[in-house]
Coordinates of C-alpha atoms in Angstrom, one line a residue:
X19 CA 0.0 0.0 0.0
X20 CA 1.0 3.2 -1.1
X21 CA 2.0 5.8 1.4
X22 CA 0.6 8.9 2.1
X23 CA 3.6 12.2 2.0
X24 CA 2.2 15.5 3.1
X25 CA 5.0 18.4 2.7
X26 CA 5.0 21.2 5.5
X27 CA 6.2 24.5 4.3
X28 CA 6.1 27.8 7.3
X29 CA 5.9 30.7 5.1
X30 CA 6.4 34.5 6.4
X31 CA 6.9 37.2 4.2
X32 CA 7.6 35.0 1.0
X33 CA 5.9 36.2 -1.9
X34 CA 9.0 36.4 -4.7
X35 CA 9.8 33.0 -3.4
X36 CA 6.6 31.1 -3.1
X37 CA 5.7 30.6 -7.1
X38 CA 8.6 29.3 -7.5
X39 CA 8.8 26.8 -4.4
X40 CA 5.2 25.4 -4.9
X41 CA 6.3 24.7 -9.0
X42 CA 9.4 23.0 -7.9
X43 CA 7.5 21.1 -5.8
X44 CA 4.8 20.2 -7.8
X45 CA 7.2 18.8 -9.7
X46 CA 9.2 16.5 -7.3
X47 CA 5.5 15.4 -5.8
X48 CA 4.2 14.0 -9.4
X49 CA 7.8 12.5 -9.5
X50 CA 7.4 10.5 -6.5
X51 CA 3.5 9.5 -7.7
X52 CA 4.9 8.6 -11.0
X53 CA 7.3 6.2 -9.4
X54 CA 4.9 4.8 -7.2
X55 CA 6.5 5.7 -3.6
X56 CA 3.7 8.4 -2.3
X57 CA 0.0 7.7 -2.8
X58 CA -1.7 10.0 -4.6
X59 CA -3.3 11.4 -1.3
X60 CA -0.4 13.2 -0.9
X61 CA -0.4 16.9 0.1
X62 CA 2.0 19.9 0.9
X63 CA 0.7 22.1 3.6
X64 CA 2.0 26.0 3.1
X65 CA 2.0 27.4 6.9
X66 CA 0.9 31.3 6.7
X67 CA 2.9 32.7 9.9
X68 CA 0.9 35.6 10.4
X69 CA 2.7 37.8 6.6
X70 CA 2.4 40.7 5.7
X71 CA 3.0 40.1 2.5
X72 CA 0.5 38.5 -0.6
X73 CA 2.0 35.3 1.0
X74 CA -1.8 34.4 2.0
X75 CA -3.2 35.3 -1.1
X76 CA -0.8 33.4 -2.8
X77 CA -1.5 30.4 -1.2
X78 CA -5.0 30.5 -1.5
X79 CA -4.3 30.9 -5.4
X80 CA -2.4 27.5 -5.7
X81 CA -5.3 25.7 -3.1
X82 CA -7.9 26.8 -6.6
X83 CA -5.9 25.9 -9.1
X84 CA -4.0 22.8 -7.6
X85 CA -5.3 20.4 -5.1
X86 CA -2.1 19.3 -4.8
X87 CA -1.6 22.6 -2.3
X88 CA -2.8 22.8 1.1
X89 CA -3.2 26.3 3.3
X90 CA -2.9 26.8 7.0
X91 CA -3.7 30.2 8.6
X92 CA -2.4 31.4 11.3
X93 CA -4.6 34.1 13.8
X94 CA -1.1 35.6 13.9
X95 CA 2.4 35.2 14.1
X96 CA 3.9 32.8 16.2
X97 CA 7.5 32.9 14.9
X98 CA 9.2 29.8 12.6
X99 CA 9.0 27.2 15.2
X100 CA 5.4 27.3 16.2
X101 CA 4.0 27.7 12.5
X102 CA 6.0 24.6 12.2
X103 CA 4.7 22.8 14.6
X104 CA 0.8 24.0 13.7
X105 CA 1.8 22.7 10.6
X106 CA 3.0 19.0 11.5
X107 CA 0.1 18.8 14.0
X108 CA -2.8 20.0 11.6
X109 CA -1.8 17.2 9.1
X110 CA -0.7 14.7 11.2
X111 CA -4.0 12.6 11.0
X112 CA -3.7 12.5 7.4
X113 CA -0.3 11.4 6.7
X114 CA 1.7 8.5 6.8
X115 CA 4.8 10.9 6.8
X116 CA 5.7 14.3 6.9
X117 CA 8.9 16.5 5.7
X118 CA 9.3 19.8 6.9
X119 CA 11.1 22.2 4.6
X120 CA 12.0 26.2 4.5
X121 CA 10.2 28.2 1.7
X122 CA 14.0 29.8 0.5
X123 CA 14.5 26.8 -1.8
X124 CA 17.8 26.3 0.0
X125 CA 17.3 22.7 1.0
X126 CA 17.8 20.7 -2.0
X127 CA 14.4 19.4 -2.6
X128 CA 15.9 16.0 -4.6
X129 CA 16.8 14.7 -1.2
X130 CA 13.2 13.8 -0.6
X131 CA 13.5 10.7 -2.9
X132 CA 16.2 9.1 -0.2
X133 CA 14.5 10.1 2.8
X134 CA 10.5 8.6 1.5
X135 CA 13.3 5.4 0.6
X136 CA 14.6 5.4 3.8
X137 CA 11.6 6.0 5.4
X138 CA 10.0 2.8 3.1
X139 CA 12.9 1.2 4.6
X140 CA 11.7 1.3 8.3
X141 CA 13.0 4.4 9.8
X142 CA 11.0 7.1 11.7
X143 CA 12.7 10.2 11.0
X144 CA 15.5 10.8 8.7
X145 CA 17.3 14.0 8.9
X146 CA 18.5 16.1 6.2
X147 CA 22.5 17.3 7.0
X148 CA 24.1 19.5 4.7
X149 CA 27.3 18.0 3.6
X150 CA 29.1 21.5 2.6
X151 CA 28.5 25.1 3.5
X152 CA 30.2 26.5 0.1
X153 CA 27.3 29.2 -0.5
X154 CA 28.0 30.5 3.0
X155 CA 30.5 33.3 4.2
X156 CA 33.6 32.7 5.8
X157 CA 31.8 34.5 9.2
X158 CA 28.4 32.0 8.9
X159 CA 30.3 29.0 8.2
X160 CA 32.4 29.6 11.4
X161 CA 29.3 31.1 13.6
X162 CA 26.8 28.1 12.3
X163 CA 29.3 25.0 13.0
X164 CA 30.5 27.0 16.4
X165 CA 26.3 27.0 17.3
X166 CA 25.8 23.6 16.8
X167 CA 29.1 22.7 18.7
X168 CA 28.1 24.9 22.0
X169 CA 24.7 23.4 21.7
X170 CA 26.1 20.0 22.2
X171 CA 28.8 20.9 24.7
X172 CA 25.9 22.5 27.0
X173 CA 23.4 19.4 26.4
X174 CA 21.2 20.5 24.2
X175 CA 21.6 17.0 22.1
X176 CA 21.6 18.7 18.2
X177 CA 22.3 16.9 14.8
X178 CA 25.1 18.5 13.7
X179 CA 24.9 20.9 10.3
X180 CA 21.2 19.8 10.6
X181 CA 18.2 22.5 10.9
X182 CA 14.3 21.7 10.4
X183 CA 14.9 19.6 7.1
X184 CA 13.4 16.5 8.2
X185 CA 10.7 13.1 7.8
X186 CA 8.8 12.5 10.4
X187 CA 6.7 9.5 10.7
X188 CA 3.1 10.0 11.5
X189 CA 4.1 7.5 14.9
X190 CA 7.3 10.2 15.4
X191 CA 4.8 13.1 15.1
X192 CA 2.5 11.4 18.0
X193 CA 6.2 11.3 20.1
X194 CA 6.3 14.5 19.4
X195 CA 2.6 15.5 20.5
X196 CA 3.6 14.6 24.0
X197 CA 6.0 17.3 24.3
X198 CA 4.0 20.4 26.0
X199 CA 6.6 22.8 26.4
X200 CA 5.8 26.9 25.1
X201 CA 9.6 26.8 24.5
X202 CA 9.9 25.1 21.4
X203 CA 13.2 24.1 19.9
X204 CA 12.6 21.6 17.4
X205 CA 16.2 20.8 16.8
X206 CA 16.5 19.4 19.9
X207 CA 13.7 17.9 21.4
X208 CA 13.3 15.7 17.7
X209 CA 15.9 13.7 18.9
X210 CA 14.5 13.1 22.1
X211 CA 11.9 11.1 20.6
X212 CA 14.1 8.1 19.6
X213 CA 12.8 5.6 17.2
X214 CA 14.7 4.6 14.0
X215 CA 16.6 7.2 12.4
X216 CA 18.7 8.4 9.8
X217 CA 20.3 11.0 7.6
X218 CA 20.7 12.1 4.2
X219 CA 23.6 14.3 2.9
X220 CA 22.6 17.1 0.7
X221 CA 24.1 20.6 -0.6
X222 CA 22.3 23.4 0.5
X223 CA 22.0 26.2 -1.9
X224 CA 21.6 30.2 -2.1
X225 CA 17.8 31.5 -1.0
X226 CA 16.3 31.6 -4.8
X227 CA 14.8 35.1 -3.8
X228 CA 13.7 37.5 -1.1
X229 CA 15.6 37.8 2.3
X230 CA 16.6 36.1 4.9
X231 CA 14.6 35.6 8.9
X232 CA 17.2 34.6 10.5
X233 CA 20.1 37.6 10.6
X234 CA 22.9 37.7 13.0
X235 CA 20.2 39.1 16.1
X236 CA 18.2 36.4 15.5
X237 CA 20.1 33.6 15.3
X238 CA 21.7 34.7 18.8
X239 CA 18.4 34.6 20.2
X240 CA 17.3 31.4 18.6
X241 CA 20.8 29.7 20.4
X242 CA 20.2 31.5 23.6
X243 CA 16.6 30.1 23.6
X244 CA 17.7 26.4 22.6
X245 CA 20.0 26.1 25.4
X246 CA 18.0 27.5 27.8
X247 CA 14.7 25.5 26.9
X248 CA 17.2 21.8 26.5
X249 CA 19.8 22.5 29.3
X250 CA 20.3 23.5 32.8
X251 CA 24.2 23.2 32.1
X252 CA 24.4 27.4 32.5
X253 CA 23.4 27.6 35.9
X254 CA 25.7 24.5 36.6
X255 CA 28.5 26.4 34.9
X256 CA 27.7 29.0 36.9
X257 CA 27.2 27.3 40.6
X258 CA 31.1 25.9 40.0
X259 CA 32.3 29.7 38.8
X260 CA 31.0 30.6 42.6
X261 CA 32.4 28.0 44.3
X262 CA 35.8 28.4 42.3
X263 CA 35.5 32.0 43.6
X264 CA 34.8 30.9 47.2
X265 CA 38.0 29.7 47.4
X266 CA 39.8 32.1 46.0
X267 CA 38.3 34.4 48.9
X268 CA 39.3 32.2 50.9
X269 CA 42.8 31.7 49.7
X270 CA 42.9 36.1 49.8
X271 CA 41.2 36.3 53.5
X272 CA 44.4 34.4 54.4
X273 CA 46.8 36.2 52.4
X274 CA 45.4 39.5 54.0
X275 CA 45.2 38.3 57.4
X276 CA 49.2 37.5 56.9
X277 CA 50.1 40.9 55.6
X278 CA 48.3 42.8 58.0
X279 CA 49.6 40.3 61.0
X280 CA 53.2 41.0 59.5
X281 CA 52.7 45.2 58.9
X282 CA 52.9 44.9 55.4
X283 CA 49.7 46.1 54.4
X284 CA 49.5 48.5 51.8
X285 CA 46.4 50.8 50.6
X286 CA 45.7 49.8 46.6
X287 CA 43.0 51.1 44.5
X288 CA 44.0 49.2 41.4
X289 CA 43.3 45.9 43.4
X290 CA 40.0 47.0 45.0
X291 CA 38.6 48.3 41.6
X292 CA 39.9 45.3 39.8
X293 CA 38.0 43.1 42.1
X294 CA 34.6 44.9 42.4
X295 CA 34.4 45.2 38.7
X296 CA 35.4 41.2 38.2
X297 CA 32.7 40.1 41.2
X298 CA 29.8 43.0 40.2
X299 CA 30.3 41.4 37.0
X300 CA 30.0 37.7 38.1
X301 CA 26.9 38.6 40.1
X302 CA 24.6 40.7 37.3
X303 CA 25.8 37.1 34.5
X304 CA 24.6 34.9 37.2
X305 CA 21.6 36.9 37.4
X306 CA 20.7 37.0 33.9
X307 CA 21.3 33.5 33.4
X308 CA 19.1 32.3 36.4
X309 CA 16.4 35.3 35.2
X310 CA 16.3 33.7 31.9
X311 CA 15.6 30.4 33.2
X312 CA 12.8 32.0 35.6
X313 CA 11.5 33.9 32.3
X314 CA 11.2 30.1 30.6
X315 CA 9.3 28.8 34.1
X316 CA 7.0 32.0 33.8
X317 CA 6.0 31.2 29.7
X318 CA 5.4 27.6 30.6
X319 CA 3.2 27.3 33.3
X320 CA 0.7 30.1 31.9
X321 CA 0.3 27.0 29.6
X322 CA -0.9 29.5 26.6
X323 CA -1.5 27.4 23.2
X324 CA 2.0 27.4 21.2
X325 CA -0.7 28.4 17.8
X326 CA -4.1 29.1 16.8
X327 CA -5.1 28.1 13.5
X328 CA -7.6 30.2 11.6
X329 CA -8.2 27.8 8.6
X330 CA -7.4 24.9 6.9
X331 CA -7.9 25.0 3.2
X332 CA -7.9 20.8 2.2
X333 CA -9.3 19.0 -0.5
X334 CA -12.9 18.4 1.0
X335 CA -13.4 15.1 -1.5
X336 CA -9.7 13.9 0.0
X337 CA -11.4 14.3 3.6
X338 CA -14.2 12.4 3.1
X339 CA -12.3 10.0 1.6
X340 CA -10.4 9.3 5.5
X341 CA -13.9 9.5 7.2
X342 CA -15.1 6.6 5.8

């Protein structure tokens, strides 16, 4: 029996892009009917994060003209992550399987054949890993491996060079479910699921049009919220920095209490400044690091719903299809 693909596409601000993306696509998806590994059931979902753009419009336009296109509406925007997950989540119950994809074009959409194989083959999510960073400057190249690398060494357990192009089986998207937090960081909670897994290598390429969401700002805060939402290392990092500095008070008290037992103290301001500047310091980066943590605790027990969809454009003959 055939399998059923459904495509998930979040989509903010990507007008130029989208004609070209859902063409492409239509493309690979008659492909992979043609060579009988999807069923003809299969969909791809275009997530509308809350743009500002004809993005909507758009998408509305290729649900007339092509059944083939599904459209999720956002009540507003929720950011990349959470139109994700609306969008894994909304078509969960129709899918056997679901890859998620960016809208730039950038992840090479060819790589879909070996993760549906793989998938065929018994695994529950394959992961798409880009095997170069060619079309990327000298300062992202260094700044993206570096991310994935602190990620790790802080234990936020990452796939390295891997960001949100992935299959997920429809059993892998029920794992998923389960995980409540408001926090969302798909990179690293996908691997919490377990299961079978896998990856396919692929070459990522140039964004075919429009800019980028994630500049330099972003992507800080996208790291800083990753650790903070997979890892409680910081605050361990930081209870050893005190006690490391315990002791060195410690080792000083003694040092003073011999120079002023022996006469040799000696009035500094150099020392005193030095060492209010070093320990104010210490104190406001513990601070923020335990606020931030305390900011996360706040978000998640309000328990406020991660997305609201407004509407979901599906083929209406496909859904009665499933009912019966």
């Amino acid at each position: 029996m055939k399998r059923t693909l459904y495509v998930v596409i979040p989509c903010y601000n990507e007008e130029e892009v989208l004609p070209e993306t859902t063409r492409r696509l239509a493309g690979k998806m008659a492909s992979l009917m043609e060579r009988g590994l999807i069923s003809v059931k299969s969909r791809v979902a275009l997530v509308n994060d809350g743009s500002k753009d004809r993005t909507w419009e758009l998408i509305c336009a290729c649900h007339r003209d092509n059944p083939l296109f599904c459209g999720i509406d956002l009540s507003k925007n929720r950011g990349h992550q959470n139109a994700l997950l609306a969008g894994l989540m909304t078509v969960k119950e129709h899918a056997d399987m679901v890859i998620s994809m960016d809208a730039d074009l950038q992840d090479d959409i060819d790589a879909m054949d070996e993760m549906v194989l793989k998938y065929l083959d018994g695994c529950d999510i394959v992961y798409g890993v880009r095997s170069k960073r060619k079309t990327d400057s000298f300062f992202k190249r260094v700044t993206a491996e570096g991310f994935y690398r602190v990620m790790n060494f802080l234990g936020a357990n990452t796939v390295f060079n891997h960001a949100d192009y992935r299959l997920m089986s429809r059993r892998a998207l029920e794992g998923l479910e389960s995980f409540g937090e408001v926090n969302l960081f798909l990179r690293g909670i996908v691997p919490m699921i377990g299961y079978r897994t896998d990856t396919v290598l692929y070459e990522r390429s140039e964004r075919f049009a429009g800019e980028s969401k994630y500049p330099l700002k972003k992507m800080i805060s996208f790291a800083l919220e990753g650790i903070t939402s997979l890892s409680v290392k910081p605050i361990r990092f930081i209870t050893g920095l005190g006690f490391l500095v315990f002791l060195a008070s410690l080792v000083m008290f003694v040092y003073i209490l011999v120079r002023f037992f022996t006469g040799n103290t000696v009035t500094g301001w150099s020392s005193v400044a030095a060492s209010v500047w070093l320990f104010g310091g210490l104190m406001l980066l513990a601070l923020g690091v335990v606020g931030e943590y305390i900011g996360k605790i706040y978000l998640e027990v309000k328990h406020r719903p991660r997305f609201i969809v407004r509407s979901f454009l599906h083929d209406q003959e496909q859904e009665e299809q499933e009912k019966r």
